[in-house]
Short mmCIF file of C-alpha atoms in Angstrom, two decimals:
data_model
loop_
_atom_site.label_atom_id
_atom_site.label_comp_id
_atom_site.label_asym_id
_atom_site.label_seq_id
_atom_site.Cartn_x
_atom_site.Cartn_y
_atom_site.Cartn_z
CA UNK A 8 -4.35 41.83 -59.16
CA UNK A 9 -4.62 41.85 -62.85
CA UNK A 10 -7.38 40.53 -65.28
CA UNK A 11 -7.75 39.65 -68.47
CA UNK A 12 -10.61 40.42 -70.45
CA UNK A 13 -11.93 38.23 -73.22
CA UNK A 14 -14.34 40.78 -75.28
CA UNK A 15 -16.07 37.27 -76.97
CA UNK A 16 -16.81 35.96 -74.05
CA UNK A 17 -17.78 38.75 -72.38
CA UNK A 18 -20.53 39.60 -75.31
CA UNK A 19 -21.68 36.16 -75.85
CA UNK A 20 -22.04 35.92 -71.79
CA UNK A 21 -24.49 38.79 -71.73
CA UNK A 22 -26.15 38.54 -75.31
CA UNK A 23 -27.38 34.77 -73.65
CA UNK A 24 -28.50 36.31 -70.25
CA UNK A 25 -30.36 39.02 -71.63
CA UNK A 26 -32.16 36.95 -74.64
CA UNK A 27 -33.37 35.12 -72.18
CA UNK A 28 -34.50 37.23 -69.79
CA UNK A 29 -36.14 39.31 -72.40
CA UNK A 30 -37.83 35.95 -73.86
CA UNK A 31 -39.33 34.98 -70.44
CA UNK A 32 -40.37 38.63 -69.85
CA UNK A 33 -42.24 38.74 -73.25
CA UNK A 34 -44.09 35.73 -71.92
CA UNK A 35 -45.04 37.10 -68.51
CA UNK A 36 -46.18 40.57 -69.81
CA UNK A 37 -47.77 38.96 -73.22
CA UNK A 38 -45.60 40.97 -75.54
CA UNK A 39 -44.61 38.22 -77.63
CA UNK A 40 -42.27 40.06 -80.67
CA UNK A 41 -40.59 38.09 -83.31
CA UNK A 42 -37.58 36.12 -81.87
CA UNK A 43 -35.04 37.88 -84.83
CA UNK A 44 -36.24 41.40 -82.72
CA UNK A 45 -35.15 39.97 -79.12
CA UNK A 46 -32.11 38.54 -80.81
CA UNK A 47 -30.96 41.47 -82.47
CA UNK A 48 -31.78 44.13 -79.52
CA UNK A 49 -29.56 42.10 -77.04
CA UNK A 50 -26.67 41.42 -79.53
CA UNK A 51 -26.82 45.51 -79.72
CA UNK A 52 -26.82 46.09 -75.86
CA UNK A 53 -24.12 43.54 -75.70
CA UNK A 54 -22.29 44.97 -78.04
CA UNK A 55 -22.23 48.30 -77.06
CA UNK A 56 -21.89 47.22 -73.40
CA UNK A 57 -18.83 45.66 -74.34
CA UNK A 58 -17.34 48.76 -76.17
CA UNK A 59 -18.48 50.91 -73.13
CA UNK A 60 -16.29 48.53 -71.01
CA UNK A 61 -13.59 49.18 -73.41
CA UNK A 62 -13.29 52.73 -73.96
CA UNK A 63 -15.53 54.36 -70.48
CA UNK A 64 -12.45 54.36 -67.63
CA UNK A 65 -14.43 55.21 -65.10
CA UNK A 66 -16.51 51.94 -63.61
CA UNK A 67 -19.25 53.97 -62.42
CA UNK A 68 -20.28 55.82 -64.96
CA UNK A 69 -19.90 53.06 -67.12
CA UNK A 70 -22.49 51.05 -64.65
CA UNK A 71 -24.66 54.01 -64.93
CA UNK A 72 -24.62 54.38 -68.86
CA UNK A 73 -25.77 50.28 -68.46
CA UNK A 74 -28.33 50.51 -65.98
CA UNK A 75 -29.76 54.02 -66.75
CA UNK A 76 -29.26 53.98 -71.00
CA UNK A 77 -28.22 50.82 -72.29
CA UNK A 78 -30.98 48.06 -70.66
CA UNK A 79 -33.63 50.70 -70.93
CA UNK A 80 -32.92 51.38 -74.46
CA UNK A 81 -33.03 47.38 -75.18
CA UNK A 82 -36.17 46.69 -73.36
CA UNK A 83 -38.14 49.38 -75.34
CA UNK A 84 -36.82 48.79 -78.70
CA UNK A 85 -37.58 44.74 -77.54
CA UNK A 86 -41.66 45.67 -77.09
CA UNK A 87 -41.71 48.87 -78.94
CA UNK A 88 -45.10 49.72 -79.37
CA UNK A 89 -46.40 49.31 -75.81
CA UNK A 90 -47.18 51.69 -73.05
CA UNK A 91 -45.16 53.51 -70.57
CA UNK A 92 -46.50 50.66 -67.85
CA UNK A 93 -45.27 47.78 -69.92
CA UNK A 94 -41.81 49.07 -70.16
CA UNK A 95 -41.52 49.97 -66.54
CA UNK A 96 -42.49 46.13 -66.09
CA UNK A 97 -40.35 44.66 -68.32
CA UNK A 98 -37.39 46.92 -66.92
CA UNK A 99 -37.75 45.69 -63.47
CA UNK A 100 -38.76 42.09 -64.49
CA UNK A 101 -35.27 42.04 -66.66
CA UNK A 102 -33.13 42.68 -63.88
CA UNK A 103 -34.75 40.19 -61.65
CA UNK A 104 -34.37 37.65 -64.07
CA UNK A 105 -30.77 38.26 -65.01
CA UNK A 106 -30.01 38.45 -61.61
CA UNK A 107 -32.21 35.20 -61.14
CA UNK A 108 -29.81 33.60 -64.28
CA UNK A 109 -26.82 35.01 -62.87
CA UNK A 110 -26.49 33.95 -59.34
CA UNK A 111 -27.75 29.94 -60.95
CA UNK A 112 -24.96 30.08 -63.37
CA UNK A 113 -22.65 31.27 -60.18
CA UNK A 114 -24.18 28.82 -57.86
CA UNK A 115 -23.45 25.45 -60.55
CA UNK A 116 -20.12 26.84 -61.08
CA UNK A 117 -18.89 26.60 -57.95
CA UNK A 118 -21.31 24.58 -56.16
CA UNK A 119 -22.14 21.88 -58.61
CA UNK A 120 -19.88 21.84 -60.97
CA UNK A 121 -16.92 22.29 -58.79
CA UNK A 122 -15.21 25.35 -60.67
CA UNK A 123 -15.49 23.59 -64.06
CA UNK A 124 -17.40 23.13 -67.78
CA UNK A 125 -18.86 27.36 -67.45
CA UNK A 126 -19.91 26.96 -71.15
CA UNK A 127 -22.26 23.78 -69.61
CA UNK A 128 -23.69 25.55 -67.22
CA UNK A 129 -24.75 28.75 -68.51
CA UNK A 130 -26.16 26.73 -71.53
CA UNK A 131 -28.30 24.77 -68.20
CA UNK A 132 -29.63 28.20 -67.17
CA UNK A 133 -31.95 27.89 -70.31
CA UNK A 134 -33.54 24.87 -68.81
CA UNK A 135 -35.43 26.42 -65.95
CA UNK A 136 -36.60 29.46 -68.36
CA UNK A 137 -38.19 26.97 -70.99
CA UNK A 138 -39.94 25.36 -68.22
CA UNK A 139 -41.18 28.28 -66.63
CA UNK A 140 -42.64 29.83 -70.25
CA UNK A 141 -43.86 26.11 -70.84
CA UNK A 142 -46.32 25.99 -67.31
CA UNK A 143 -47.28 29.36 -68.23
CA UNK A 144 -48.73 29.42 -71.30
CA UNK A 145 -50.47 25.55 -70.37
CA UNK A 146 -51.68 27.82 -67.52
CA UNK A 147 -52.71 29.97 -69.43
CA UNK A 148 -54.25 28.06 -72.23
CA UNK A 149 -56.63 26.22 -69.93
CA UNK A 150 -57.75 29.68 -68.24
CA UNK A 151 -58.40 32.01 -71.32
CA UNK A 152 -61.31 30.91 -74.15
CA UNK A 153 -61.32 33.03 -77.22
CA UNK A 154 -63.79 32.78 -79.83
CA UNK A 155 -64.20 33.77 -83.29
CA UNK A 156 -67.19 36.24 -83.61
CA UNK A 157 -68.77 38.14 -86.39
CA UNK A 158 -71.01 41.57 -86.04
CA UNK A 159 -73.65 42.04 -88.39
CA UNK A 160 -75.21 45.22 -88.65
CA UNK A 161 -76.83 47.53 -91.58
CA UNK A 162 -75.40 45.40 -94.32
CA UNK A 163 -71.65 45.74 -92.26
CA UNK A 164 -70.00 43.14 -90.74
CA UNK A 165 -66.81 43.26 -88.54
CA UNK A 166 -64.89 40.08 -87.36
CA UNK A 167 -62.92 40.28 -84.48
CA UNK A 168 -61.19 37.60 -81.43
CA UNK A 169 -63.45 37.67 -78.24
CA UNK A 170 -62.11 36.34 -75.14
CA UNK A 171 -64.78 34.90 -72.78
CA UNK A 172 -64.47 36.31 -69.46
CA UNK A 173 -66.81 35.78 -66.76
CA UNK A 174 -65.98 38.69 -64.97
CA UNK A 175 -68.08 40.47 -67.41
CA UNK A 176 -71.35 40.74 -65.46
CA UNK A 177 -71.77 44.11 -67.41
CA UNK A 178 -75.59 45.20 -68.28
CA UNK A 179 -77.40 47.55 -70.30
CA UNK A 180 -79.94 49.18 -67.70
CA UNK A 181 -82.22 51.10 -70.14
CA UNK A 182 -82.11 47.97 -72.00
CA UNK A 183 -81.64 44.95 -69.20
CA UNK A 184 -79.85 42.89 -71.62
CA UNK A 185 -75.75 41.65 -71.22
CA UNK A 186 -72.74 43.74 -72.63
CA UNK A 187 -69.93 42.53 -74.61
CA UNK A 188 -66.99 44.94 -74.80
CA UNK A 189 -65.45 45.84 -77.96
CA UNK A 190 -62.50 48.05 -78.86
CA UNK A 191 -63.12 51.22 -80.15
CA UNK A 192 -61.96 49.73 -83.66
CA UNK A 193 -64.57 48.03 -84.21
CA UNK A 194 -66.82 50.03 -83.40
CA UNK A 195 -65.70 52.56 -85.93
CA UNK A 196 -65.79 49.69 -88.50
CA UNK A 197 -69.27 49.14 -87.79
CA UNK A 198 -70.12 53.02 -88.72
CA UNK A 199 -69.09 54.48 -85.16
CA UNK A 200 -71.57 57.46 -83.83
CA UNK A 201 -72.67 58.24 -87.53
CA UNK A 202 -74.62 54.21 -87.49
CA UNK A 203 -75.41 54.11 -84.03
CA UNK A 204 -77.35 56.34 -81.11
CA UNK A 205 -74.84 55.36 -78.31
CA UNK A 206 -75.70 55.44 -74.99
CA UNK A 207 -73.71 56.15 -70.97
CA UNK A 208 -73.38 53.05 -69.33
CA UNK A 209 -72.02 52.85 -65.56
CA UNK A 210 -69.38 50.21 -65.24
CA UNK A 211 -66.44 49.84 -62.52
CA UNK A 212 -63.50 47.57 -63.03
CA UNK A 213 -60.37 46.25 -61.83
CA UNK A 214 -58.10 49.81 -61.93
CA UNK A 215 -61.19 51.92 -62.60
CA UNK A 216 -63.29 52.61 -59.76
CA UNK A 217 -66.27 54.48 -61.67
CA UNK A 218 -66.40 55.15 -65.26
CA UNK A 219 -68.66 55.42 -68.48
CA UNK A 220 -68.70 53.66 -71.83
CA UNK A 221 -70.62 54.02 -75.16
CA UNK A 222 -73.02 51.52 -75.35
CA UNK A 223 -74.70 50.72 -78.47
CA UNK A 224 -77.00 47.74 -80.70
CA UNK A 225 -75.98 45.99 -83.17
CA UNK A 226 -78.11 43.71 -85.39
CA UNK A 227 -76.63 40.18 -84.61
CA UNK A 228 -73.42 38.99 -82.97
CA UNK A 229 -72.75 35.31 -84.26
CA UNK A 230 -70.14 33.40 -81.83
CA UNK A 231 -68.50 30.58 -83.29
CA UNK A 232 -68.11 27.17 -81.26
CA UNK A 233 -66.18 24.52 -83.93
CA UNK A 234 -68.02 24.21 -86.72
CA UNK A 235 -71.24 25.29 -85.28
CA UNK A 236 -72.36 29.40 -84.70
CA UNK A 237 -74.66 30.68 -81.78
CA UNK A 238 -76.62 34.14 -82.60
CA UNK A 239 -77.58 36.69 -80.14
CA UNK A 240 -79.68 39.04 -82.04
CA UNK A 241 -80.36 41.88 -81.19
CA UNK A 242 -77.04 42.08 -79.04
CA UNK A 243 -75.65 44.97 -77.12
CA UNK A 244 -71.61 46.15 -77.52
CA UNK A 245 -69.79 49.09 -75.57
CA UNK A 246 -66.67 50.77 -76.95
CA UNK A 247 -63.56 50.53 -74.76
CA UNK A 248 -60.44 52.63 -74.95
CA UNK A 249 -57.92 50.59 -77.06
CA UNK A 250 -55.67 50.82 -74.21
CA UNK A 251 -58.03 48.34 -72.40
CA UNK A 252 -57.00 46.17 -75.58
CA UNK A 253 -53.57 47.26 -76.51
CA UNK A 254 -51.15 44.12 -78.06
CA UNK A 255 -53.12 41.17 -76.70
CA UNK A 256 -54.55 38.26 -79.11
CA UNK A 257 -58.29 39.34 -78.89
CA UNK A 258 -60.62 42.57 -79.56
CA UNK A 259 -63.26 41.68 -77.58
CA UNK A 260 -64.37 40.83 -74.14
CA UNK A 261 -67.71 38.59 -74.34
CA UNK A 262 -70.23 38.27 -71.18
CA UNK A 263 -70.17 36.11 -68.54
CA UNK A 264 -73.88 34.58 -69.82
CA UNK A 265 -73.40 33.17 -73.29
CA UNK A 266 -72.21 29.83 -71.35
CA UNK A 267 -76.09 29.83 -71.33
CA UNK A 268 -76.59 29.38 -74.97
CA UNK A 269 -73.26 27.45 -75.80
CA UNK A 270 -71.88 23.82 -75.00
CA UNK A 271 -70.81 23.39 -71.34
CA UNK A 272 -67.45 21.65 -71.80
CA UNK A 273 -66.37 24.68 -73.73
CA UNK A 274 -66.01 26.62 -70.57
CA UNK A 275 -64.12 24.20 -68.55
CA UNK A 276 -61.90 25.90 -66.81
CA UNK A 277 -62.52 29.50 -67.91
CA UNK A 278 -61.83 31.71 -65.53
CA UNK A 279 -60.40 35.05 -67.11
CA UNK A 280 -59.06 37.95 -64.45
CA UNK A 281 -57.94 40.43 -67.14
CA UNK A 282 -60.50 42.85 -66.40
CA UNK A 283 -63.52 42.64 -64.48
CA UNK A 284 -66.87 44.41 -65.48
CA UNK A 285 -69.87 44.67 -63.66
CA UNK A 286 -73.38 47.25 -63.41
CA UNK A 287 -73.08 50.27 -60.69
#
Protein backbone atom coordinates (compact mmCIF):
# COMPACT_ATOMS: atom_id res chain seq x y z
CA UNK A 1 0.00 0.00 0.00
CA UNK A 2 1.33 3.29 -1.04
CA UNK A 3 0.61 6.92 0.23
CA UNK A 4 0.92 10.07 -0.78
CA UNK A 5 1.95 12.77 1.31
CA UNK A 6 0.77 16.33 0.93
CA UNK A 7 3.53 18.40 3.08
CA UNK A 8 0.67 21.57 3.08
CA UNK A 9 -1.70 19.72 4.40
CA UNK A 10 0.12 17.91 6.61
CA UNK A 11 1.59 21.35 8.29
CA UNK A 12 -1.54 23.26 8.20
CA UNK A 13 -3.30 19.97 9.87
CA UNK A 14 -1.02 20.15 12.86
CA UNK A 15 -0.17 24.01 13.05
CA UNK A 16 -4.42 24.14 13.69
CA UNK A 17 -4.39 21.24 16.31
CA UNK A 18 -1.65 22.46 18.23
CA UNK A 19 -2.72 26.39 18.23
CA UNK A 20 -5.46 25.28 19.68
CA UNK A 21 -4.55 23.11 22.09
CA UNK A 22 -1.91 25.48 23.23
CA UNK A 23 -4.70 28.38 23.32
CA UNK A 24 -7.06 26.32 25.59
CA UNK A 25 -4.06 25.23 27.73
CA UNK A 26 -2.98 28.92 28.25
CA UNK A 27 -6.49 29.39 29.55
CA UNK A 28 -6.61 26.46 31.96
CA UNK A 29 -3.10 27.09 33.48
CA UNK A 30 -3.55 31.15 33.28
CA UNK A 31 -0.56 31.69 31.08
CA UNK A 32 -2.19 33.85 28.71
CA UNK A 33 0.95 34.98 26.06
CA UNK A 34 0.33 37.10 23.10
CA UNK A 35 -1.59 35.14 20.37
CA UNK A 36 1.46 36.14 17.54
CA UNK A 37 3.77 33.84 20.31
CA UNK A 38 1.29 30.67 20.19
CA UNK A 39 1.01 31.25 16.48
CA UNK A 40 4.47 31.40 15.67
CA UNK A 41 5.73 28.45 18.16
CA UNK A 42 3.26 25.94 16.48
CA UNK A 43 3.95 27.06 12.84
CA UNK A 44 7.76 26.15 14.02
CA UNK A 45 6.89 22.66 15.52
CA UNK A 46 4.85 22.10 12.46
CA UNK A 47 7.29 22.95 10.40
CA UNK A 48 10.00 21.15 11.59
CA UNK A 49 7.71 18.15 12.26
CA UNK A 50 7.05 18.11 8.77
CA UNK A 51 10.78 18.20 7.64
CA UNK A 52 11.49 15.45 10.31
CA UNK A 53 8.83 13.37 8.42
CA UNK A 54 10.68 14.12 5.35
CA UNK A 55 14.19 13.49 5.86
CA UNK A 56 14.11 10.96 9.52
CA UNK A 57 13.49 7.22 7.75
CA UNK A 58 13.08 5.62 10.63
CA UNK A 59 9.24 6.11 12.13
CA UNK A 60 10.29 5.67 15.55
CA UNK A 61 12.77 7.78 16.10
CA UNK A 62 11.08 10.26 14.26
CA UNK A 63 7.97 9.77 16.88
CA UNK A 64 10.48 10.10 19.54
CA UNK A 65 12.27 13.37 18.25
CA UNK A 66 8.18 14.65 18.30
CA UNK A 67 7.14 13.52 21.51
CA UNK A 68 10.45 13.80 23.49
CA UNK A 69 12.04 17.27 21.55
CA UNK A 70 9.74 18.84 19.31
CA UNK A 71 6.23 19.36 21.60
CA UNK A 72 8.38 19.97 24.60
CA UNK A 73 10.40 22.53 22.93
CA UNK A 74 6.97 24.32 21.68
CA UNK A 75 5.23 24.25 24.94
CA UNK A 76 8.15 26.03 26.76
CA UNK A 77 9.01 28.54 24.24
CA UNK A 78 4.76 29.00 24.22
CA UNK A 79 4.89 30.06 28.29
CA UNK A 80 8.50 30.79 28.57
CA UNK A 81 8.96 32.34 31.69
CA UNK A 82 7.11 29.92 33.98
CA UNK A 83 8.19 27.20 36.29
CA UNK A 84 9.23 23.71 35.84
CA UNK A 85 5.43 22.72 37.21
CA UNK A 86 3.70 24.79 34.59
CA UNK A 87 5.46 23.19 31.76
CA UNK A 88 5.01 19.69 33.01
CA UNK A 89 1.18 20.77 32.98
CA UNK A 90 0.93 22.21 29.88
CA UNK A 91 2.91 19.14 28.34
CA UNK A 92 0.48 16.64 29.52
CA UNK A 93 -2.60 18.95 29.09
CA UNK A 94 -1.37 19.39 25.19
CA UNK A 95 -1.50 15.91 24.41
CA UNK A 96 -4.83 15.36 25.96
CA UNK A 97 -6.24 17.99 24.08
CA UNK A 98 -4.83 17.13 20.69
CA UNK A 99 -5.80 13.82 21.24
CA UNK A 100 -9.26 15.24 22.49
CA UNK A 101 -9.25 17.40 18.80
CA UNK A 102 -8.06 14.53 17.00
CA UNK A 103 -10.27 11.64 17.64
CA UNK A 104 -13.55 14.68 17.12
CA UNK A 105 -12.15 15.56 13.81
CA UNK A 106 -11.90 11.50 13.18
CA UNK A 107 -15.21 10.82 14.68
CA UNK A 108 -17.23 13.78 12.17
CA UNK A 109 -15.30 12.46 9.38
CA UNK A 110 -16.48 9.30 9.30
CA UNK A 111 -19.34 9.34 11.53
CA UNK A 112 -21.05 12.56 10.69
CA UNK A 113 -19.90 13.66 7.83
CA UNK A 114 -19.88 10.41 6.06
CA UNK A 115 -16.14 10.46 4.71
CA UNK A 116 -16.56 14.00 3.30
CA UNK A 117 -15.89 18.14 3.59
CA UNK A 118 -12.31 17.28 6.19
CA UNK A 119 -11.48 21.03 5.73
CA UNK A 120 -15.30 21.58 7.50
CA UNK A 121 -14.74 19.62 10.09
CA UNK A 122 -11.47 20.28 11.47
CA UNK A 123 -12.42 24.04 11.14
CA UNK A 124 -15.74 22.61 13.68
CA UNK A 125 -13.15 21.32 16.17
CA UNK A 126 -12.60 25.09 17.08
CA UNK A 127 -16.16 25.31 18.20
CA UNK A 128 -16.03 23.19 21.31
CA UNK A 129 -12.52 24.92 22.35
CA UNK A 130 -14.07 28.56 22.18
CA UNK A 131 -16.80 27.35 24.27
CA UNK A 132 -14.88 25.69 26.74
CA UNK A 133 -12.33 28.99 27.21
CA UNK A 134 -15.71 31.05 27.09
CA UNK A 135 -17.46 29.06 30.49
CA UNK A 136 -14.14 29.31 31.95
CA UNK A 137 -13.18 32.56 32.20
CA UNK A 138 -17.32 33.56 33.03
CA UNK A 139 -16.44 30.99 35.72
CA UNK A 140 -13.90 32.46 36.56
CA UNK A 141 -14.85 36.06 36.46
CA UNK A 142 -17.72 35.58 38.89
CA UNK A 143 -15.31 33.63 41.43
CA UNK A 144 -12.12 35.91 41.58
CA UNK A 145 -12.51 39.88 42.90
CA UNK A 146 -9.44 41.95 42.43
CA UNK A 147 -9.06 45.31 43.66
CA UNK A 148 -6.94 48.19 43.11
CA UNK A 149 -4.97 49.03 46.35
CA UNK A 150 -2.43 51.56 47.33
CA UNK A 151 0.29 51.24 50.40
CA UNK A 152 1.22 54.25 52.07
CA UNK A 153 4.02 54.24 54.25
CA UNK A 154 6.99 56.80 55.32
CA UNK A 155 6.23 59.17 52.50
CA UNK A 156 6.31 55.72 49.95
CA UNK A 157 3.59 54.44 48.28
CA UNK A 158 3.35 51.17 46.22
CA UNK A 159 0.26 50.24 44.04
CA UNK A 160 -0.34 46.86 43.32
CA UNK A 161 -3.68 44.25 42.10
CA UNK A 162 -5.10 42.42 45.25
CA UNK A 163 -7.27 39.56 44.76
CA UNK A 164 -9.82 39.04 47.59
CA UNK A 165 -9.69 35.65 48.85
CA UNK A 166 -11.49 34.45 51.73
CA UNK A 167 -9.35 31.74 52.40
CA UNK A 168 -7.11 34.23 53.93
CA UNK A 169 -8.03 33.84 57.62
CA UNK A 170 -4.28 34.76 58.24
CA UNK A 171 -3.50 36.81 61.66
CA UNK A 172 -0.84 38.66 63.23
CA UNK A 173 -0.64 37.03 66.85
CA UNK A 174 1.70 39.55 68.58
CA UNK A 175 -0.49 41.98 66.98
CA UNK A 176 -4.22 40.21 66.69
CA UNK A 177 -4.99 42.13 63.69
CA UNK A 178 -5.71 40.41 59.81
CA UNK A 179 -2.85 39.78 57.19
CA UNK A 180 -2.85 40.65 53.65
CA UNK A 181 -0.15 38.91 51.61
CA UNK A 182 2.04 40.75 49.38
CA UNK A 183 4.82 39.66 47.03
CA UNK A 184 8.12 40.15 48.00
CA UNK A 185 8.19 43.12 45.33
CA UNK A 186 6.47 45.16 47.02
CA UNK A 187 7.70 44.85 49.87
CA UNK A 188 11.11 45.85 48.67
CA UNK A 189 9.39 48.92 47.08
CA UNK A 190 8.14 49.91 50.29
CA UNK A 191 11.93 49.99 51.80
CA UNK A 192 12.12 46.07 52.50
CA UNK A 193 14.04 45.13 56.00
CA UNK A 194 15.95 48.57 55.93
CA UNK A 195 11.96 50.48 56.58
CA UNK A 196 10.49 47.86 58.47
CA UNK A 197 11.20 45.53 61.83
CA UNK A 198 9.63 42.33 60.29
CA UNK A 199 8.37 39.79 62.23
CA UNK A 200 7.83 35.28 62.03
CA UNK A 201 4.42 34.60 61.46
CA UNK A 202 3.06 30.83 61.49
CA UNK A 203 0.87 30.18 58.51
CA UNK A 204 -0.05 26.71 56.72
CA UNK A 205 -1.55 26.55 53.28
CA UNK A 206 -2.76 24.57 50.53
CA UNK A 207 0.87 22.70 49.44
CA UNK A 208 2.63 23.99 52.55
CA UNK A 209 1.93 22.22 55.61
CA UNK A 210 3.94 24.60 58.14
CA UNK A 211 5.84 27.57 57.19
CA UNK A 212 6.95 31.22 58.17
CA UNK A 213 6.55 34.62 56.56
CA UNK A 214 7.83 38.21 57.23
CA UNK A 215 5.27 40.07 58.63
CA UNK A 216 5.44 43.70 58.83
CA UNK A 217 3.19 47.42 59.31
CA UNK A 218 2.62 49.61 57.06
CA UNK A 219 1.03 53.06 57.57
CA UNK A 220 -2.29 52.76 55.55
CA UNK A 221 -3.54 50.32 52.92
CA UNK A 222 -6.36 52.19 50.86
CA UNK A 223 -8.64 49.53 48.84
CA UNK A 224 -10.47 50.89 46.09
CA UNK A 225 -14.30 49.92 45.51
CA UNK A 226 -15.50 52.16 42.13
CA UNK A 227 -15.02 55.43 42.72
CA UNK A 228 -15.00 55.23 46.41
CA UNK A 229 -11.58 54.05 48.74
CA UNK A 230 -11.79 52.14 52.17
CA UNK A 231 -8.59 52.70 54.59
CA UNK A 232 -7.27 50.26 57.00
CA UNK A 233 -4.71 52.13 58.87
CA UNK A 234 -2.50 50.89 60.55
CA UNK A 235 -2.63 47.59 58.37
CA UNK A 236 -0.48 44.54 58.58
CA UNK A 237 1.31 42.86 55.14
CA UNK A 238 3.57 39.59 54.99
CA UNK A 239 6.04 39.00 52.17
CA UNK A 240 5.46 35.88 50.08
CA UNK A 241 7.90 34.15 47.78
CA UNK A 242 7.14 35.48 44.24
CA UNK A 243 6.62 32.00 43.27
CA UNK A 244 3.35 32.13 45.33
CA UNK A 245 2.66 35.05 42.72
CA UNK A 246 4.48 34.11 39.61
CA UNK A 247 2.49 35.31 36.05
CA UNK A 248 -1.00 35.79 37.48
CA UNK A 249 -2.99 39.28 37.12
CA UNK A 250 -2.60 40.36 40.85
CA UNK A 251 0.30 41.02 43.60
CA UNK A 252 -1.62 40.65 46.41
CA UNK A 253 -3.81 38.39 48.36
CA UNK A 254 -6.26 40.59 50.68
CA UNK A 255 -8.06 39.00 53.95
CA UNK A 256 -11.00 37.30 54.22
CA UNK A 257 -12.47 40.39 56.69
CA UNK A 258 -12.43 43.58 54.67
CA UNK A 259 -16.05 42.33 53.36
CA UNK A 260 -16.59 43.94 56.84
CA UNK A 261 -15.75 47.43 55.91
CA UNK A 262 -16.75 47.29 52.11
CA UNK A 263 -20.20 47.03 50.15
CA UNK A 264 -21.78 43.55 50.35
CA UNK A 265 -22.75 43.02 46.69
CA UNK A 266 -19.11 43.38 45.89
CA UNK A 267 -18.42 39.96 47.19
CA UNK A 268 -21.12 38.10 45.53
CA UNK A 269 -19.88 35.19 44.61
CA UNK A 270 -16.25 35.39 45.77
CA UNK A 271 -15.00 32.43 46.58
CA UNK A 272 -11.14 32.27 45.66
CA UNK A 273 -9.26 28.60 46.18
CA UNK A 274 -5.84 29.76 44.92
CA UNK A 275 -4.24 29.52 48.13
CA UNK A 276 -5.55 29.18 51.45
CA UNK A 277 -4.02 30.95 54.59
CA UNK A 278 -4.87 30.57 57.98
CA UNK A 279 -3.08 31.10 61.93
CA UNK A 280 -1.25 27.79 63.43
Amino acid sequence: MTYEFYADVFFLTNFYLDFLAVYAVSEVLQQKKRLLRYVICCALGSLIGCVLFLVVSNYDFYLICIHFLVNPGMMVCAFFPSGKKIYAKGYGLMYFMVLLLGGSVEWMYGTVAKGHCYELCLLLTAVPVMVFCFILRKKRKNVHRFYPVRIVHNGKMAAARALYDTGNTLHDPYVKQAVHIVSKDIFEALGGKEAFLTRLIPFSSVGCKEGMLEAFTVESLKIGEGDEEISISPAVLAAADAALFGNRAYQMILHCCISDNMPLEAFQGARSKERCFSKE
